[in-house]
Coordinates of C-alpha atoms in Angstrom, one line a residue:
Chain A
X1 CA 25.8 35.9 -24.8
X2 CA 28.8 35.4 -26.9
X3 CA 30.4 32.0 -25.9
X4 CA 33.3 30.1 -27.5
X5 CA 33.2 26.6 -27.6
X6 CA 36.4 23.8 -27.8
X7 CA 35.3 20.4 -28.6
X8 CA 32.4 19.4 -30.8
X9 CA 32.7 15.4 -29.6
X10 CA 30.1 13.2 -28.8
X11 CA 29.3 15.5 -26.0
X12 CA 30.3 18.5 -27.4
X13 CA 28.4 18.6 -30.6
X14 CA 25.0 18.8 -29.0
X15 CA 25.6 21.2 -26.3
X16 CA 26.5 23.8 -29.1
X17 CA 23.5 23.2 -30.5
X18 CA 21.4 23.7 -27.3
X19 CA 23.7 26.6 -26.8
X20 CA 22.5 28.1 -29.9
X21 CA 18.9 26.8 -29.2
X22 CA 18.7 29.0 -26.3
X23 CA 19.8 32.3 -28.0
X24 CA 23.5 32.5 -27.5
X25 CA 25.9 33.2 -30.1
X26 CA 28.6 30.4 -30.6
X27 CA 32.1 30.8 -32.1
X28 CA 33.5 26.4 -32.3
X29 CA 36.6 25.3 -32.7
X30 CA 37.7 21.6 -33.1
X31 CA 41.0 20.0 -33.5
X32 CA 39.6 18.2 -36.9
X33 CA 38.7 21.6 -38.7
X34 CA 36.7 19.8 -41.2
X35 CA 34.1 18.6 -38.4
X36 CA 34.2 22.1 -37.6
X37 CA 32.8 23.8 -40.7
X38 CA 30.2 21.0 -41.1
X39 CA 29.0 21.7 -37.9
X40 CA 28.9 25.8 -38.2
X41 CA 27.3 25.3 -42.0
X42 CA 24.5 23.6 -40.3
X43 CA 24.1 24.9 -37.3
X44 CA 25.1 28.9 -37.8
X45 CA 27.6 28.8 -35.3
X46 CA 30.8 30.5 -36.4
X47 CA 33.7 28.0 -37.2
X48 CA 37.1 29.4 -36.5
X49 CA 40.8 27.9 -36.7
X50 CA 42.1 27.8 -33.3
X51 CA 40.7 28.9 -29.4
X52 CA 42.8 31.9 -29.6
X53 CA 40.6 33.0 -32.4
X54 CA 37.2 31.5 -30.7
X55 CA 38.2 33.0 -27.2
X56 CA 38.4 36.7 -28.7
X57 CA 35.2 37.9 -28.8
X58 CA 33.6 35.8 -26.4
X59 CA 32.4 36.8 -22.7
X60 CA 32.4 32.7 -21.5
X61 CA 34.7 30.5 -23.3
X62 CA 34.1 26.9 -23.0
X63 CA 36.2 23.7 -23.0
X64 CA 34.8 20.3 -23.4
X65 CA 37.7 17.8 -24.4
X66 CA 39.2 14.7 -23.6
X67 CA 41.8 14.6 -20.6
X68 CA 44.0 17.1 -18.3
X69 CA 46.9 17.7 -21.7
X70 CA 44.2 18.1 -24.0
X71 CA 42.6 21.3 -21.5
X72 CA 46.1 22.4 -20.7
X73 CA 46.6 22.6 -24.6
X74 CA 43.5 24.1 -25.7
X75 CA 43.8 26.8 -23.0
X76 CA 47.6 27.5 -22.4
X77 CA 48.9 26.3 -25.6
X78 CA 50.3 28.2 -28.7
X79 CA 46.7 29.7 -30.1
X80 CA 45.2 29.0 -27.0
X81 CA 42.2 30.5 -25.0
X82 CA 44.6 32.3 -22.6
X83 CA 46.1 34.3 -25.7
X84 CA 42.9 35.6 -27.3
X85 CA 40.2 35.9 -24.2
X86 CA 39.5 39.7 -22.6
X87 CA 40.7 40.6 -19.2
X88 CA 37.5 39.7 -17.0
X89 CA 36.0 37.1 -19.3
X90 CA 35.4 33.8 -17.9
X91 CA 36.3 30.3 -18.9
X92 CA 34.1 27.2 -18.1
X93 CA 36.0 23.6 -18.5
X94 CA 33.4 21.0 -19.2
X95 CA 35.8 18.2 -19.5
X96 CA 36.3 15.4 -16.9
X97 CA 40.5 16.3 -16.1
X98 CA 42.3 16.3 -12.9
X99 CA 41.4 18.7 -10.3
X100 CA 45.4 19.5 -9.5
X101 CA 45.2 20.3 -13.3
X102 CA 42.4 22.5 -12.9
X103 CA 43.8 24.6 -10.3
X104 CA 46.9 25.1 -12.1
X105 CA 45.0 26.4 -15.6
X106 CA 43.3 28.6 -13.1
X107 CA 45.6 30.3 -11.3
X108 CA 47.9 31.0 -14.9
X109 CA 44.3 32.0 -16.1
X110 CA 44.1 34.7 -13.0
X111 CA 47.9 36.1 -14.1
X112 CA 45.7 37.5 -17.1
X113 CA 42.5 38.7 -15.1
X114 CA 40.8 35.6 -16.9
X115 CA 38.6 33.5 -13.9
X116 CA 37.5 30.1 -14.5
X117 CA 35.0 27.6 -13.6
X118 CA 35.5 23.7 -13.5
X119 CA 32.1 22.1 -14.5
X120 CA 32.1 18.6 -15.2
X121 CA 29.0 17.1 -16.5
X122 CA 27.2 13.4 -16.1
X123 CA 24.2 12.4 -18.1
X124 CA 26.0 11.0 -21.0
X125 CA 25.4 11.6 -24.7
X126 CA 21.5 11.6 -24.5
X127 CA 22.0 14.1 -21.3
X128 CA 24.0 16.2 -23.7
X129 CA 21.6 16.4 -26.3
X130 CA 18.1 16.4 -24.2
X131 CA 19.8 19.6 -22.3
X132 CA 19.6 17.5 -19.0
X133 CA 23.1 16.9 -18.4
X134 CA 24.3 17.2 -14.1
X135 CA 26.7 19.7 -13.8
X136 CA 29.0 19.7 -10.4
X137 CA 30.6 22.9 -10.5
X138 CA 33.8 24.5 -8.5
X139 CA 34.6 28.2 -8.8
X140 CA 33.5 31.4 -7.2
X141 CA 30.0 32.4 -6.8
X142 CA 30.1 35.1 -8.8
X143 CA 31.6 33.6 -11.4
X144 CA 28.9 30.7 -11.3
X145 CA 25.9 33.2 -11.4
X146 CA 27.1 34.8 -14.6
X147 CA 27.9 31.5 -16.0
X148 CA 24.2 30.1 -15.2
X149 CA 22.7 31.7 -18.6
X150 CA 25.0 29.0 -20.7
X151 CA 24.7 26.3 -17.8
X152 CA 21.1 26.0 -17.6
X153 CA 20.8 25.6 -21.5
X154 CA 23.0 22.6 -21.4
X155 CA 21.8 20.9 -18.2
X156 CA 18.8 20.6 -15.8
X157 CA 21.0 20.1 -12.4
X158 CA 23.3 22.3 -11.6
X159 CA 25.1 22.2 -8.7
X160 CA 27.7 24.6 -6.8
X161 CA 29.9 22.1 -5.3
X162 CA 32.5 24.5 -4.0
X163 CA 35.8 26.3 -5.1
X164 CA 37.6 25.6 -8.0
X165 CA 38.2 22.0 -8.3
X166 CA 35.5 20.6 -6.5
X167 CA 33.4 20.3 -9.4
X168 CA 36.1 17.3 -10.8
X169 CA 36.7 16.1 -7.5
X170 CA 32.6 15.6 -7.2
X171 CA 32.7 14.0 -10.5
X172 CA 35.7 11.9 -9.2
X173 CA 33.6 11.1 -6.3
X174 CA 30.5 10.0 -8.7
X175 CA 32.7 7.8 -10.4
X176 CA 34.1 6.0 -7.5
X177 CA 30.7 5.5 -6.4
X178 CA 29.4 3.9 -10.2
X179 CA 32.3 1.8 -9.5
X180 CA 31.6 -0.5 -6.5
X181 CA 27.8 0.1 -6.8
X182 CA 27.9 -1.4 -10.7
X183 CA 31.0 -4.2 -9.3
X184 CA 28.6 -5.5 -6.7
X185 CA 25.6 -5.7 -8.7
X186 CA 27.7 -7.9 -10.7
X187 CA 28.3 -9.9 -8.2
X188 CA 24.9 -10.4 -7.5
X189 CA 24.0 -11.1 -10.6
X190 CA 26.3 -13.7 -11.2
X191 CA 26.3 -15.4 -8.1
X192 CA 22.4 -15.7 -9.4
X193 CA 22.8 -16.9 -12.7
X194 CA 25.3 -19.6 -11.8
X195 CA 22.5 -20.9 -8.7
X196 CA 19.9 -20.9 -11.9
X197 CA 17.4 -18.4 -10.3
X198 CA 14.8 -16.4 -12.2
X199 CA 16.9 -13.2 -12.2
X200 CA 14.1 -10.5 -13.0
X201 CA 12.2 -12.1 -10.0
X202 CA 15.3 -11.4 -8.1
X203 CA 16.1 -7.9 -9.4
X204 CA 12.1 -7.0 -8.4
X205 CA 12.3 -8.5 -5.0
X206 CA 15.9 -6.8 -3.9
X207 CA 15.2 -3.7 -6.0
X208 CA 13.5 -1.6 -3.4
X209 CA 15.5 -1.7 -0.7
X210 CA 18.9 -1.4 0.9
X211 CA 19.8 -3.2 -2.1
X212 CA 18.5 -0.6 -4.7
X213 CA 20.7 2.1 -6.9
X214 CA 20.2 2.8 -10.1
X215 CA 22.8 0.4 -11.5
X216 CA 20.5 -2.1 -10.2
X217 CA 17.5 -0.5 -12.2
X218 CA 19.0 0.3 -15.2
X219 CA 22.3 -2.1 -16.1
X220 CA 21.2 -5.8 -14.4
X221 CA 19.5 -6.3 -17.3
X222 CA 22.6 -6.4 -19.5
X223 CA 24.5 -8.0 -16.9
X224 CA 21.7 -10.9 -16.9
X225 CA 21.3 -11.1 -20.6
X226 CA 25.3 -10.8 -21.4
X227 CA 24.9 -8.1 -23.7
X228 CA 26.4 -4.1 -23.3
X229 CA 25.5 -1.8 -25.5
X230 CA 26.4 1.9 -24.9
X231 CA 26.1 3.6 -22.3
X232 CA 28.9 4.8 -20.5
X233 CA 32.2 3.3 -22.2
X234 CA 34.6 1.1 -20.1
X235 CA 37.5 3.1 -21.7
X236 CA 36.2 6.9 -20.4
X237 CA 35.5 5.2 -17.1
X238 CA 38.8 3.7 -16.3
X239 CA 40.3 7.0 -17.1
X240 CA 37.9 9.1 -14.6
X241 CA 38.5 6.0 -12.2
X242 CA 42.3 7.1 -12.8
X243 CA 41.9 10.6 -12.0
X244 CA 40.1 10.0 -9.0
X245 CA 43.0 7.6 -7.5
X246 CA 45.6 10.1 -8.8
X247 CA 43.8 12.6 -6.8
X248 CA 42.8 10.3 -3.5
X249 CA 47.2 9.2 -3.6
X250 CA 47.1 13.2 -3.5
X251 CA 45.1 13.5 -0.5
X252 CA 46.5 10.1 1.2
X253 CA 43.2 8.7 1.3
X254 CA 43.3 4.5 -0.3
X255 CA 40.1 3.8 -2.0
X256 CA 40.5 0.3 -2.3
X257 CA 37.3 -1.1 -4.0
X258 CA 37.7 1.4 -6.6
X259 CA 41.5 0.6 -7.8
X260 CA 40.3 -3.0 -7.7
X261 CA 37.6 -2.2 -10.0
X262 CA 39.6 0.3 -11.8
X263 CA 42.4 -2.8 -12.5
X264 CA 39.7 -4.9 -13.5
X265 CA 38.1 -2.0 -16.0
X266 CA 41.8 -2.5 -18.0
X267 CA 41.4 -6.1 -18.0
X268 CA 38.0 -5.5 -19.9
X269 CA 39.7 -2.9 -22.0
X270 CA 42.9 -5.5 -22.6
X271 CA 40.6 -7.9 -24.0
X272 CA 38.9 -5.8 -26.1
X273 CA 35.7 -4.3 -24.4
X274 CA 36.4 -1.1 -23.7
X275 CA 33.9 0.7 -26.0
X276 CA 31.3 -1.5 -24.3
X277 CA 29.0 0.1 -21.7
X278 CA 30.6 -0.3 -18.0
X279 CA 28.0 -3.1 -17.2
X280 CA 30.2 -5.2 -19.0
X281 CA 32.3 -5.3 -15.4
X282 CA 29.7 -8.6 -15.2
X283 CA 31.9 -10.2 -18.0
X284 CA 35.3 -10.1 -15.3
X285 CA 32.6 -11.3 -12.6
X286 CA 31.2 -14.1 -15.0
X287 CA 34.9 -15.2 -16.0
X288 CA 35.9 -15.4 -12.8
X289 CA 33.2 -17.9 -11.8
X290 CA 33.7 -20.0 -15.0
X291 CA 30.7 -18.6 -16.6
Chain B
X1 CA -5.5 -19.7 10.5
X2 CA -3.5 -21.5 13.2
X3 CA -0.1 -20.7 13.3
X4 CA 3.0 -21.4 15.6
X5 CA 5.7 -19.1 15.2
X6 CA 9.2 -19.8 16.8
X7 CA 11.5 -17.0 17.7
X8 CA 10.3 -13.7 19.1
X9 CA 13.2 -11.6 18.5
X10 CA 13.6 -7.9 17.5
X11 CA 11.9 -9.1 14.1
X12 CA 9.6 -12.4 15.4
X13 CA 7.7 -10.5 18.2
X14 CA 6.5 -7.3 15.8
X15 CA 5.6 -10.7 13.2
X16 CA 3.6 -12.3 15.9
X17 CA 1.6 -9.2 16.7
X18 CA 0.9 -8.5 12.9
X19 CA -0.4 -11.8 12.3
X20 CA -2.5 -12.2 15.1
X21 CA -3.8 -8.4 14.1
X22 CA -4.7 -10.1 10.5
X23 CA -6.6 -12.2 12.6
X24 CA -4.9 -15.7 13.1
X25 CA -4.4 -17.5 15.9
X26 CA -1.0 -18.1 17.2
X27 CA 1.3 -20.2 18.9
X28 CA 4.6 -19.2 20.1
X29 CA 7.5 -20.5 21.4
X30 CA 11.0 -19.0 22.7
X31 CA 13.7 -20.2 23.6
X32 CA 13.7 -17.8 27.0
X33 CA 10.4 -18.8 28.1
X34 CA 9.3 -16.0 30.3
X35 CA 9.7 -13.7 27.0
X36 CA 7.3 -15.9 25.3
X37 CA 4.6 -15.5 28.8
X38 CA 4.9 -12.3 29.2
X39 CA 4.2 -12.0 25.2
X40 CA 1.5 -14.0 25.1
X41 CA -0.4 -12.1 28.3
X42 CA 0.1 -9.0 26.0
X43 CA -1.2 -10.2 22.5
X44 CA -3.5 -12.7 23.4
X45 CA -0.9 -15.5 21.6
X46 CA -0.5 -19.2 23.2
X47 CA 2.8 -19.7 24.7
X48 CA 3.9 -23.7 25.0
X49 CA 7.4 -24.8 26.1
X50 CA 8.7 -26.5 22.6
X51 CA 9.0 -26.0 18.8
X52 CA 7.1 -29.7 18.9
X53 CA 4.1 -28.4 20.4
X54 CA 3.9 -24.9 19.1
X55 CA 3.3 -27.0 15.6
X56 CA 1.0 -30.0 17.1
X57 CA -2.2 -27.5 16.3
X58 CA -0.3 -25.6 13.4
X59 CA -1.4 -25.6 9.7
X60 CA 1.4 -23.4 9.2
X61 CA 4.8 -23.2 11.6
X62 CA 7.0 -20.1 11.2
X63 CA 10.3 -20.2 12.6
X64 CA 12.5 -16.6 12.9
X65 CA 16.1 -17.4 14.5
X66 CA 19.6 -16.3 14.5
X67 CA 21.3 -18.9 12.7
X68 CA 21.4 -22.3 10.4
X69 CA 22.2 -24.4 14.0
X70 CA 19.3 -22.9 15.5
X71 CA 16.7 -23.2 12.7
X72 CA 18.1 -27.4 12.1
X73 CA 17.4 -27.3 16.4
X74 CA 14.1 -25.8 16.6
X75 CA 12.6 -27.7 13.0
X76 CA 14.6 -31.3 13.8
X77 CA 15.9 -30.9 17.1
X78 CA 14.4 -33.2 20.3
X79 CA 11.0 -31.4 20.6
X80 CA 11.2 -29.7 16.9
X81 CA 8.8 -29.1 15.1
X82 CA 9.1 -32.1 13.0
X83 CA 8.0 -33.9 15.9
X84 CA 4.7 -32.2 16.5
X85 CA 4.0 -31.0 13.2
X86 CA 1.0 -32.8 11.3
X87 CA 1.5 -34.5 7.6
X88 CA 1.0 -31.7 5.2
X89 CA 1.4 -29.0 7.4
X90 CA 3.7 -26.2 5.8
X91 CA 7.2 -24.9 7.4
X92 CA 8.3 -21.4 6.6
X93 CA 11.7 -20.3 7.7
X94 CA 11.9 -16.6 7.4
X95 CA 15.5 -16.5 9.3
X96 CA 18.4 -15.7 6.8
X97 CA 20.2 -19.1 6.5
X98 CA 22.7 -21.0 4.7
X99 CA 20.9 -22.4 1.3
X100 CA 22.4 -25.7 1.8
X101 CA 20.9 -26.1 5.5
X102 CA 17.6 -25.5 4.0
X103 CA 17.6 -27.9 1.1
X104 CA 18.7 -30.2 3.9
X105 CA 15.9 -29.3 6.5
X106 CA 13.4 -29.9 3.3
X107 CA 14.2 -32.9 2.2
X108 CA 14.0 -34.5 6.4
X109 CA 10.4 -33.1 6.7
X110 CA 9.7 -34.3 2.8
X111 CA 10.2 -37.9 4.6
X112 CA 7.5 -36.8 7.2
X113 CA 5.1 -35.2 4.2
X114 CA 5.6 -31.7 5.7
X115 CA 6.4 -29.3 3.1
X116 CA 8.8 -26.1 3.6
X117 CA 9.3 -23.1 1.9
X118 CA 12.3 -20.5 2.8
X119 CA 11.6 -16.7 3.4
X120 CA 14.4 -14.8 4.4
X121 CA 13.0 -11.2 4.7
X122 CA 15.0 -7.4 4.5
X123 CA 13.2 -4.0 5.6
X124 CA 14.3 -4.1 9.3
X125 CA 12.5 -4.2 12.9
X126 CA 10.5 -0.9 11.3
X127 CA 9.6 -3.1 8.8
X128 CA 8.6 -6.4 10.9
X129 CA 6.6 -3.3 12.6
X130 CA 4.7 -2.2 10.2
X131 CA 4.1 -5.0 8.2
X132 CA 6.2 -3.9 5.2
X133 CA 8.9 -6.9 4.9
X134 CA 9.8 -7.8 1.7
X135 CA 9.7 -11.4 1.6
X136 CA 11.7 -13.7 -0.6
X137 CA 10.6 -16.9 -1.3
X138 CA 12.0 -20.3 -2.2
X139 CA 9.7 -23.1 -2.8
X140 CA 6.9 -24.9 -4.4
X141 CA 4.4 -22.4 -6.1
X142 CA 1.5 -24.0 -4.6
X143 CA 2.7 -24.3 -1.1
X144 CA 3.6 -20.4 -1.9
X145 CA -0.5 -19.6 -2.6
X146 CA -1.1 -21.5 0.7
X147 CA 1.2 -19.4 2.4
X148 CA -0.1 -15.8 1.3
X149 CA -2.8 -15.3 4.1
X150 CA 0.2 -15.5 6.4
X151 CA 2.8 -13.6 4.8
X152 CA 0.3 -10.7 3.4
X153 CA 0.6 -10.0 7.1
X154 CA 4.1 -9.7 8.1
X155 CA 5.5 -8.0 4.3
X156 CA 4.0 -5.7 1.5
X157 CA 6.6 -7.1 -0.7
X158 CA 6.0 -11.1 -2.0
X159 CA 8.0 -12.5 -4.3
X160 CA 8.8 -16.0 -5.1
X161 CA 12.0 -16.2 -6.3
X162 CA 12.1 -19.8 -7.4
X163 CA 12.7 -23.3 -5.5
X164 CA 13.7 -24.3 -2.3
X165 CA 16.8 -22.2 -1.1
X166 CA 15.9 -19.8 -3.7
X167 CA 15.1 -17.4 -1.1
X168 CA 18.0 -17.4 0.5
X169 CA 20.5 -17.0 -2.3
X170 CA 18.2 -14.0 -2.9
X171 CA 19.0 -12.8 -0.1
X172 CA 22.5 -14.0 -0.1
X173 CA 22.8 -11.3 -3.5
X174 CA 20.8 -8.6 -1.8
X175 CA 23.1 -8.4 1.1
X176 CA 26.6 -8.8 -1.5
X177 CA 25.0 -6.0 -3.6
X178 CA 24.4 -4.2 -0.2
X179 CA 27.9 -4.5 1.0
X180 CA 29.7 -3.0 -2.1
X181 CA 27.2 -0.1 -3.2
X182 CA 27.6 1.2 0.9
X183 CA 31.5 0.5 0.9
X184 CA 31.4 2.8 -2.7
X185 CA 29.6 5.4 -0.8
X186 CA 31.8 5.9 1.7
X187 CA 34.5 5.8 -0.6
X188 CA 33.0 8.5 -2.5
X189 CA 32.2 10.2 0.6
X190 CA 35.8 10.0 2.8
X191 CA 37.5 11.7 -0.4
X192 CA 35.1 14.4 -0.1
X193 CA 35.4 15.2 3.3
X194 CA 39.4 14.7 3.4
X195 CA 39.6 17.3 0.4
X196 CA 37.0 19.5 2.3
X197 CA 33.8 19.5 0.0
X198 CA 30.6 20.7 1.0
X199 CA 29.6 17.0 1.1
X200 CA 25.8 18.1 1.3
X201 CA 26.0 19.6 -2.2
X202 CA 27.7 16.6 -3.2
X203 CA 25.5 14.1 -3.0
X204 CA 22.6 16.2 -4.2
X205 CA 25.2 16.6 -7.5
X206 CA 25.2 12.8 -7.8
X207 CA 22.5 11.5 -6.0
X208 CA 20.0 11.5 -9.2
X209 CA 22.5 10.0 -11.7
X210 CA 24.1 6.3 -12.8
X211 CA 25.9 6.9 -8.6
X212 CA 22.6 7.2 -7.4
X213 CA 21.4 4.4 -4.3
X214 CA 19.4 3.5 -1.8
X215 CA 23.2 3.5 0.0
X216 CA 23.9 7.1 -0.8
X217 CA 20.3 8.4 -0.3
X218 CA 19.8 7.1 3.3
X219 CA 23.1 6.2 4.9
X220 CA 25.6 9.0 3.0
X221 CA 24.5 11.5 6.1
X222 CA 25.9 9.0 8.5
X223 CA 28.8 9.2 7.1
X224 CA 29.5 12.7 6.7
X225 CA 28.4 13.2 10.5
X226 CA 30.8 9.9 11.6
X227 CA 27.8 8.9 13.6
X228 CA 25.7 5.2 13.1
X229 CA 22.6 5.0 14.5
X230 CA 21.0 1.3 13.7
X231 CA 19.8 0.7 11.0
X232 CA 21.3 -2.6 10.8
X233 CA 24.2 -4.2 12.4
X234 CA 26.7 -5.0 11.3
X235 CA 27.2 -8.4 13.4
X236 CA 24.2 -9.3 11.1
X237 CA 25.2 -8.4 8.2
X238 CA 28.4 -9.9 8.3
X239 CA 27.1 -13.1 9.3
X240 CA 24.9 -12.6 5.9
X241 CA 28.0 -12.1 4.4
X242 CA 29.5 -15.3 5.6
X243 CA 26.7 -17.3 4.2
X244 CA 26.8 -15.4 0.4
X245 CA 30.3 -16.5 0.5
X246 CA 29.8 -20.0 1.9
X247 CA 27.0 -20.3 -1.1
X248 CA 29.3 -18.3 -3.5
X249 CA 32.3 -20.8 -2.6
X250 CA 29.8 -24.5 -3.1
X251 CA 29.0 -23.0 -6.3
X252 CA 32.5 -21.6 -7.7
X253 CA 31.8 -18.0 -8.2
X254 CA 34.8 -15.8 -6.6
X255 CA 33.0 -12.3 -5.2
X256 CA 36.3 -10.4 -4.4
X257 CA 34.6 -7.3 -3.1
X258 CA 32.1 -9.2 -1.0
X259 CA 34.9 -10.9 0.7
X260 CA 36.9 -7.7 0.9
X261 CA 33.7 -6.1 3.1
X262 CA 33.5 -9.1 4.9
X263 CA 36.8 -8.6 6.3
X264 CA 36.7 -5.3 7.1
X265 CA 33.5 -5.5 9.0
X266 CA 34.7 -8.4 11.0
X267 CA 37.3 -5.5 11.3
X268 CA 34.6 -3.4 12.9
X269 CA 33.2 -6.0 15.4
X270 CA 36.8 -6.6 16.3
X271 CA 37.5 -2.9 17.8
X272 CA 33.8 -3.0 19.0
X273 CA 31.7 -1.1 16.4
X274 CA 29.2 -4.8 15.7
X275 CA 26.4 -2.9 17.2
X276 CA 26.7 0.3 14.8
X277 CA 24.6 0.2 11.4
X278 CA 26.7 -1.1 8.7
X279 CA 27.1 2.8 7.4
X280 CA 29.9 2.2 10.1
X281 CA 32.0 1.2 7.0
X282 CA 32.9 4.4 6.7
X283 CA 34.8 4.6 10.1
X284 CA 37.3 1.7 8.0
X285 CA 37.8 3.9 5.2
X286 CA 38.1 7.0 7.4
X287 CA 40.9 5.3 8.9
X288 CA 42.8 4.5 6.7
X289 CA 43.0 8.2 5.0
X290 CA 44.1 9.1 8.8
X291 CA 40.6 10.9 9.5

């Protein structure tokens, strides 16, 4: 298939390249052209100059940037997708944006014949580059069937969540959920380490019950040992965090353990931590209780 | 071996029947003494009419009550089992407790030369049923290895945790951890519904991922339906709750979402839902989204 692609990032990057693995044909285009031509030199994708120019021969055209002005740009802007893509090709927008976003960009996307898919992805970078990303995605069912040729090279679950939007207001949900579950192991943790217990005993005998998730699994660990390498940065967090309570204000539903955490998530980042992995909520947990 | 075991609740009675099934003998005593006749008819137990004689023929006591009063009344109480129980006989308390009453309760029956270890337990009635507990315990490690014949019968799950009280601050952080990964769920899971998601779908999309728990797996259902089945209550696990914080509190560590869920379920026992599994959180954030 011919696909564009808008956004070679740390998430980006290797998704072209499983793109390409699997067959497809792959026209990139990133703000920093430079990154761009490295990339197509040594990956034989085709390096163009803006989405306009990607989206033109391309049946899918996807979008994996940063937040809801950087989509809006890449695909409504001057030289953007909407402006070079056929009537009846489809766009996929990888990026974690807000849903009320999304369904705008769609709906000036349908003016043109162009439909769209919102798929946002969890997994992280090494999800990205394995192929084994999660992809919650919100469009028509049609649309999703001819999109699964590109999906399933990039990630092992994919999921139909709904209509447009419900694939970022999924991912909104999986945030909110990371959020208290990560906050209370925290709490655990800590509550732990300043009683002096032998907190791997602890982890093994709470693990496997009511207790268990995988922040508990994979992240005590660097709560115990005060260390929080990457992962999942504070920073990227915070802002789905602040999507999903733009979006909950939207639907008049309070979600109060996650604006707490998402309050306490710009502490970390105020003081300096927010390219450390999320875990590092133990650090606001820790200083709290004078350890 | 002969054990007396104090307390045959929803959890004790199932205890009773799995000791005497790994072939000890048993004495019991309850506080409603024709529960503790009619029991013993059935399983072939001894019932006697105090704590202090349930231990007089004991090499191990076992005591499995509601509270921290009610474990100092039955192990120091007028006919406790501090009264009956020989010099260095072994006390296990496998109620969930305040740390600090323990530590207390060990060091009265250190004067006596009866040692104590604490067990608090999690895995429910069906796991008090089927022999499955997981058990943690607090205490000396050689009063632990004395204590194995009798606890390989009630759990599948043994882990010392550390030193008197151990136990229960263990199970102090299980139930914190508890209370913010199931409040996150039904977050996650309210915003869903109110913007009309296939909630189904949903948590398969982020079920396998960093949201993934024990919470969303098992209890997630209940709140999509707005029905809660026990499970387990959440009287009891607010009075859990009180005791993390008490402990959290004598040892200077703040757990703001702890003592956020806390509230809230004393929220639910005040308009009558104490009897609900604690998935009943979701009724609190259901409410206030107006659903």
């Amino acid at each position: 298939m011919n696909v564009a692609f808008i956004g070679l990032g740390t998430m980006g990057a290797p998704m072209v390249r499983n793109l390409i693995k699997a067959g497809h044909t792959v026209t990139v285009y990133n703000r920093t052209p430079a990154k761009a031509t490295a990339f197509a030199k040594e990956t034989g994708a085709n390096a163009v100059l803006s989405p306009q120019q990607a989206a033109e021969q391309a049946d899918i055209s996807i979008t994996c940037v940063s937040d809801s002005a950087d989509v809006e740009a890449v695909v409504l802007g001057d030289s953007g997708i909407i402006h070079g893509a056929r009537p009846g090709s489809l766009v996929i927008d990888m990026s974690t944006i807000s849903p009320g976003v999304t369904c705008h960009i769609a709906e000036v996307l349908k003016e043109k014949a162009i439909a769209m898919l919102d798929a946002p992805v969890s997994g992280g970078s090494e999800g990205a580059q394995q192929g084994t990303l999660s992809i919650m995605v919100g469009g028509a069912a049609t649309d999703v069937e001819r999109a699964m040729p590109v999906l399933n090279a990039m990630g092992s679950t994919i999921t139909h969540v709904g209509p447009i939007g419900a694939g970022q207001i999924t991912k909104a949900i999986n945030q909110i959920i990371v959020a208290g579950t990560y906050w209370s192991v925290a709490e655990g943790m800590t509550l732990g380490l300043k009683a002096g217990l032998d907190m791997e005993r602890v982890v093994q005998a709470v693990g496997s019950g009511a207790a268990g998730s995988w922040g508990l699994s994979h992240r005590s660990a660097n709560m115990i040992n005060h260390e929080y390498p990457l992962g999942f940065r504070v920073r990227l967090h915070r802002k789905d965090l602040a999507i999903a309570l733009e979006t909950a204000r939207e639907l008049g539903q309070p979600l109060p353990v996650a604006a707490y955490v998402e309050q306490m998530e710009s502490s970390l980042m105020a003081k300096g931590y927010g390219d450390e992995d999320i875990s590092a909520m133990a650090r606001s947990v820790r200083e709290m209780g004078g350890l």
